[in-house]
XYZ file of C-alpha atoms in Angstrom:
412
model
C 65.327 129.778 -45.912
C 63.818 132.334 -43.699
C 60.108 132.914 -43.747
C 60.596 136.431 -44.779
C 63.314 138.080 -47.056
C 66.175 139.941 -45.598
C 65.332 142.878 -47.922
C 61.755 143.012 -49.225
C 62.718 144.908 -52.256
C 66.165 145.488 -53.876
C 66.336 147.309 -57.177
C 68.229 145.768 -60.081
C 70.613 148.736 -60.000
C 71.431 147.888 -56.328
C 72.057 144.201 -57.196
C 74.625 145.386 -59.731
C 76.418 147.950 -57.563
C 76.118 146.386 -54.105
C 75.866 142.656 -54.742
C 78.173 142.444 -57.780
C 75.348 140.836 -59.834
C 76.474 142.609 -62.953
C 74.343 140.735 -65.516
C 71.325 140.184 -63.303
C 68.643 141.222 -65.747
C 70.102 139.161 -68.706
C 70.610 136.027 -66.550
C 66.944 136.253 -65.217
C 65.407 136.590 -68.582
C 67.438 133.614 -69.794
C 66.213 131.525 -66.842
C 62.578 132.514 -67.516
C 62.884 131.439 -71.249
C 64.673 128.166 -70.447
C 62.131 127.292 -67.765
C 59.231 127.967 -70.078
C 60.859 126.313 -73.143
C 63.075 123.450 -71.815
C 63.738 122.141 -75.309
C 65.240 125.406 -76.541
C 68.877 125.485 -77.689
C 71.175 127.989 -76.167
C 70.890 130.171 -79.241
C 67.123 130.184 -79.158
C 67.186 131.050 -75.422
C 69.475 134.029 -76.104
C 67.236 135.204 -79.001
C 63.896 134.881 -77.113
C 65.374 136.413 -73.829
C 66.408 139.550 -75.683
C 62.713 140.258 -76.332
C 61.386 139.891 -72.756
C 60.500 143.086 -70.935
C 60.422 142.381 -67.220
C 57.429 144.045 -65.514
C 59.406 144.902 -62.321
C 62.818 146.376 -61.479
C 63.256 145.002 -57.920
C 62.960 141.595 -56.165
C 62.968 140.295 -52.589
C 66.416 139.293 -51.515
C 67.617 136.708 -48.853
C 71.157 137.044 -47.274
C 71.589 133.412 -46.125
C 70.863 129.969 -47.217
C 70.832 127.523 -44.321
C 70.395 123.782 -44.425
C 71.582 120.516 -42.912
C 74.034 118.301 -44.690
C 75.581 114.943 -43.829
C 78.845 115.168 -41.999
C 81.345 113.811 -44.618
C 83.704 112.545 -41.916
C 81.391 110.449 -39.743
C 79.080 107.465 -40.487
C 76.210 108.080 -37.918
C 73.514 108.904 -40.499
C 71.102 111.692 -39.673
C 72.485 112.079 -36.090
C 75.702 113.280 -37.682
C 74.050 116.098 -39.709
C 75.598 119.485 -39.500
C 74.314 122.853 -40.259
C 75.717 124.420 -43.419
C 75.229 128.093 -44.287
C 75.863 130.220 -47.408
C 76.068 133.912 -46.818
C 75.222 136.332 -49.506
C 75.346 139.971 -48.325
C 76.744 143.267 -49.419
C 79.155 145.567 -47.549
C 77.441 147.583 -44.849
C 78.228 150.525 -42.451
C 77.214 150.152 -38.815
C 75.760 152.999 -36.810
C 79.072 153.587 -35.200
C 80.649 154.196 -38.507
C 82.450 150.813 -38.665
C 82.416 149.260 -42.050
C 81.793 145.554 -42.687
C 82.826 144.000 -45.967
C 80.554 142.117 -48.246
C 80.407 138.292 -48.129
C 79.525 136.149 -51.138
C 80.262 132.508 -50.440
C 81.255 129.900 -52.924
C 79.119 126.722 -53.322
C 78.938 123.332 -55.011
C 76.236 123.381 -57.631
C 74.492 120.227 -58.972
C 73.893 120.349 -62.684
C 71.161 117.762 -62.422
C 73.416 114.815 -62.906
C 75.485 114.996 -59.661
C 75.514 111.931 -57.258
C 76.006 111.683 -53.563
C 79.725 111.306 -54.002
C 82.236 112.409 -56.495
C 82.732 115.644 -58.566
C 80.891 114.461 -61.718
C 77.801 116.682 -62.315
C 79.039 119.288 -59.925
C 80.655 122.746 -60.458
C 81.820 125.432 -58.096
C 80.067 128.881 -58.311
C 80.066 132.095 -56.243
C 76.620 133.112 -55.051
C 75.990 136.772 -55.650
C 72.218 137.090 -54.948
C 69.499 134.928 -53.605
C 66.000 136.095 -54.401
C 62.402 135.205 -55.240
C 59.531 136.417 -57.371
C 56.527 138.323 -56.046
C 53.315 136.259 -56.577
C 51.837 138.809 -59.104
C 54.901 138.464 -61.321
C 54.820 134.710 -61.394
C 51.389 134.993 -63.100
C 52.818 137.331 -65.671
C 55.986 135.481 -66.540
C 54.986 131.814 -66.404
C 52.165 129.656 -67.700
C 49.239 129.152 -65.330
C 50.159 125.418 -64.792
C 53.827 126.114 -64.184
C 55.461 125.982 -60.690
C 58.794 127.874 -60.905
C 61.180 127.531 -58.013
C 60.373 129.569 -54.946
C 63.947 130.549 -54.410
C 66.519 131.475 -57.148
C 70.328 132.338 -56.995
C 72.397 134.458 -59.211
C 75.737 132.800 -59.508
C 79.155 133.216 -61.212
C 80.677 130.120 -62.487
C 84.106 128.598 -61.990
C 85.683 126.094 -64.448
C 84.546 122.537 -64.422
C 86.499 120.077 -62.306
C 89.455 118.438 -64.050
C 89.263 114.698 -64.546
C 91.986 114.167 -61.818
C 93.026 116.242 -58.829
C 96.509 117.704 -58.492
C 98.889 114.920 -57.587
C 100.709 116.604 -54.613
C 97.694 117.602 -52.638
C 94.758 115.809 -54.146
C 92.807 118.948 -54.583
C 91.166 120.262 -57.968
C 92.511 123.326 -59.538
C 89.807 125.675 -60.824
C 89.519 129.264 -62.053
C 86.852 131.802 -62.979
C 84.824 130.940 -66.071
C 85.054 133.898 -68.515
C 83.536 134.518 -71.924
C 85.055 137.270 -73.972
C 86.483 138.735 -70.686
C 83.320 138.671 -68.681
C 82.265 136.329 -65.997
C 79.877 133.498 -66.981
C 76.714 133.732 -64.888
C 73.387 132.009 -64.502
C 70.230 132.187 -62.462
C 69.599 128.731 -60.933
C 67.136 127.230 -58.357
C 68.559 127.284 -54.815
C 67.650 123.645 -54.654
C 70.473 122.978 -57.063
C 73.045 124.187 -54.540
C 74.421 121.092 -52.718
C 76.470 122.821 -50.028
C 79.177 125.409 -49.382
C 82.670 124.872 -50.645
C 86.041 126.296 -49.434
C 88.569 127.628 -52.002
C 92.206 127.900 -51.155
C 94.345 130.527 -52.967
C 97.328 129.244 -54.903
C 99.870 131.773 -53.748
C 103.127 132.369 -55.611
C 106.455 133.178 -53.985
C 104.990 136.400 -52.522
C 101.417 137.291 -51.842
C 100.930 140.871 -53.107
C 100.025 143.188 -50.217
C 97.371 145.004 -52.293
C 95.203 141.955 -52.415
C 92.007 142.501 -50.346
C 89.232 140.151 -49.442
C 86.851 141.857 -51.796
C 88.845 140.977 -54.881
C 90.919 137.883 -53.975
C 88.510 135.526 -55.706
C 88.755 137.663 -58.787
C 92.533 137.625 -58.819
C 93.538 134.187 -57.882
C 93.452 130.582 -59.421
C 91.768 128.578 -56.683
C 91.681 125.063 -55.221
C 88.466 123.422 -54.049
C 88.184 122.029 -50.630
C 90.183 119.202 -49.317
C 89.980 117.624 -45.874
C 93.154 119.441 -44.365
C 94.271 122.971 -44.589
C 97.476 124.216 -43.284
C 98.444 127.930 -43.404
C 102.057 128.787 -42.435
C 104.125 131.974 -42.009
C 102.389 134.384 -44.358
C 98.666 134.727 -45.062
C 96.936 137.748 -46.328
C 95.204 139.272 -43.230
C 92.511 140.736 -45.473
C 91.316 137.344 -46.811
C 87.869 136.304 -45.890
C 87.750 132.429 -45.349
C 84.020 132.276 -45.022
C 83.080 128.594 -44.660
C 85.061 125.384 -44.950
C 84.442 121.624 -44.657
C 87.932 120.886 -43.644
C 88.360 118.428 -40.701
C 91.878 119.438 -39.864
C 92.962 123.001 -39.647
C 96.527 124.351 -38.735
C 97.151 128.079 -38.437
C 100.769 128.849 -37.919
C 101.663 132.614 -37.919
C 103.597 135.105 -35.821
C 101.427 138.021 -36.919
C 98.294 138.353 -34.440
C 96.155 140.070 -37.134
C 96.633 137.122 -39.450
C 95.279 134.378 -37.072
C 92.695 136.643 -35.563
C 91.352 137.732 -38.956
C 90.961 134.054 -39.980
C 89.420 133.027 -36.722
C 87.094 136.064 -36.846
C 85.720 134.997 -40.263
C 85.983 131.291 -40.510
C 83.179 128.810 -39.997
C 84.172 125.143 -39.940
C 81.323 122.898 -38.677
C 83.123 119.672 -39.637
C 86.435 120.520 -37.786
C 87.803 117.762 -35.635
C 91.441 118.936 -35.183
C 92.663 122.442 -34.656
C 96.351 123.630 -34.214
C 97.068 127.346 -33.635
C 100.500 128.708 -33.158
C 101.601 132.242 -32.520
C 100.238 135.428 -30.842
C 96.400 135.327 -31.201
C 93.269 136.073 -29.060
C 92.055 133.190 -27.114
C 88.514 134.795 -27.170
C 88.759 134.745 -30.931
C 89.343 130.998 -30.667
C 86.153 130.709 -28.363
C 84.110 132.902 -30.837
C 85.181 130.682 -33.745
C 83.908 127.577 -31.826
C 80.712 129.426 -30.981
C 80.062 129.940 -34.771
C 81.229 126.627 -35.997
C 79.675 124.350 -33.379
C 82.352 121.829 -34.488
C 82.872 118.407 -32.836
C 86.368 119.158 -31.970
C 88.580 116.120 -30.666
C 92.117 117.380 -30.957
C 93.256 120.825 -29.874
C 96.900 122.063 -30.034
C 97.678 125.603 -28.858
C 101.160 127.113 -29.004
C 100.373 130.520 -27.276
C 103.293 133.053 -27.150
C 101.250 135.617 -25.093
C 100.829 135.696 -21.296
C 98.569 133.148 -19.808
C 95.083 134.456 -18.984
C 91.744 133.334 -17.621
C 90.463 133.303 -21.134
C 92.216 129.990 -21.671
C 90.444 128.572 -18.655
C 87.015 129.697 -19.894
C 87.733 127.971 -23.230
C 88.720 124.678 -21.638
C 85.699 124.906 -19.381
C 83.232 125.639 -22.281
C 80.978 123.082 -23.997
C 83.260 123.236 -26.953
C 85.964 121.352 -25.097
C 83.809 118.512 -23.848
C 84.744 116.178 -26.744
C 88.426 116.968 -26.796
C 90.461 113.759 -26.298
C 93.982 115.163 -27.072
C 95.158 118.552 -25.757
C 98.682 119.764 -26.821
C 99.826 122.946 -25.144
C 102.803 125.315 -25.495
C 102.827 128.324 -23.118
C 105.298 131.178 -22.393
C 107.365 130.913 -19.253
C 109.300 128.065 -17.671
C 106.664 126.955 -15.190
C 103.189 125.694 -16.074
C 100.655 128.190 -14.764
C 99.104 127.024 -11.507
C 95.606 128.051 -12.772
C 95.929 125.768 -15.709
C 97.212 122.910 -13.519
C 94.217 123.432 -11.157
C 91.847 123.463 -14.055
C 93.318 120.218 -15.601
C 93.086 118.435 -12.309
C 89.219 118.898 -12.425
C 87.542 115.970 -14.083
C 84.735 118.206 -15.428
C 87.228 120.314 -17.419
C 87.807 118.688 -20.783
C 86.100 115.521 -19.354
C 87.036 113.169 -22.101
C 90.650 113.876 -22.167
C 92.822 110.869 -23.055
C 96.121 112.457 -24.109
C 97.796 115.571 -22.524
C 101.007 117.056 -24.015
C 103.393 119.694 -22.900
C 105.958 121.286 -25.227
C 108.757 123.754 -25.023
C 110.219 122.352 -21.881
C 107.610 123.711 -19.585
C 108.605 122.796 -16.036
C 105.823 120.827 -14.368
C 104.551 120.987 -10.817
C 104.968 117.276 -9.950
C 102.370 117.235 -7.160
C 99.915 118.816 -9.628
C 100.758 116.229 -12.288
C 100.046 113.486 -9.837
C 96.766 115.133 -8.910
C 95.649 115.447 -12.544
C 96.345 111.805 -13.107
C 94.513 110.727 -9.887
C 91.479 112.855 -10.718
C 91.252 111.692 -14.363
C 91.964 108.017 -13.995
C 91.121 106.009 -15.958
C 90.141 108.340 -18.820
C 93.543 110.041 -19.022
C 95.837 107.452 -20.746
C 98.964 109.223 -21.815
C 101.160 112.227 -20.965
C 103.613 113.491 -23.580
C 106.731 115.599 -22.682
C 108.912 117.816 -24.835
C 112.110 116.433 -23.331
C 113.425 114.138 -20.668
C 113.998 115.524 -17.070
C 110.661 117.550 -16.715
C 109.568 115.084 -14.113
C 111.607 113.120 -11.684
C 112.121 109.391 -12.201
C 110.129 108.787 -8.937
C 107.089 110.710 -10.302
C 107.388 109.112 -13.699
C 107.394 105.674 -12.079
C 104.385 106.511 -9.892
C 102.439 107.750 -12.912
C 103.336 104.548 -14.890
C 102.407 102.353 -11.920
C 99.012 104.020 -11.885
C 98.470 103.068 -15.592
C 99.518 106.362 -17.214
C 101.859 106.217 -20.315
C 104.706 108.819 -19.944
C 106.344 109.394 -23.406
C 108.564 111.888 -25.250
C 107.597 113.715 -28.395
C 110.372 111.951 -30.097
C 108.406 108.813 -29.837
C 105.184 110.563 -30.924
C 106.565 112.407 -34.020
């Protein structure tokens, strides 16, 4: 948590209108009663909380929870820790008049019995507000020998995890928890939040165009996070995919605003494999890497726009240092010379072991030989879309130098 709150004082009415914390006062009084009386039943808590008069109507508010969490896809111990963040902030209007939608991330909450692995003892919730008490109010609300949590979160619950995941994709189907039509809410210690969690909408045959990122969590049944996420053809451009622990992400769309919206909002610190197809902004991909700081090892780009220096900047950035497999599809019949020049430099994508070209891109044979010579022995394989892209003499020279030359029919 930051040393100081994002907002030093936010009135309860603002928490309701701007943060969506509709039942904030009721949830807070229930927390106070339960903390002071841990043996009370739920009925006793409800009865007692109705008689509490809070001596304040505003609280300090924080817009972000940030902590380290173990990388679930590696086994290197503390060295493999990644930064996880949960954003909790209302919509705002910039000085230039541009509006920014609110962001209220979903999280995995430990009920006190959760273990290091498994879903037992955990439940998904959407975090609507993170706040703390002012010192003078702690003395009023709690016994003198009590030590209430420093940071609290107002959350909206989703249904408990089923005993088994869905058989076809091994993800858990959950939905909003409601009581008499209203969302079930609680105030909990921030320490009970294990990490962020990514929810995937279960679309029907057609995704209604009126869905917006502000209300999509309200409308849809949702799936909790898996290790792989593939979005093809249609995806609501207004959806905010805020934070995900997926290690393998595929974005296949022909609408640039779809891919650019996702890349502009997504954070994926555990991502190892990324495949992007269609028209999209390369700078958007770079910005996505800047936010995620992910240990990317496999990158596949099928880019239907004209080649630009932005691609070279991406390949020359620190984000590409760990890439071992680069699969590229570009417009035009001839591989751009700038790309060929870049790939021939051993300090560009320095750990590259497999290079692939699709869509029948005609290759400059001298450049291919140069790429191999400068990257030997790290580069081990060259994959081609179809036979005939290189002459037999060039293929033989590459193979003699220790490079495997193969067709995608062998790979796929």
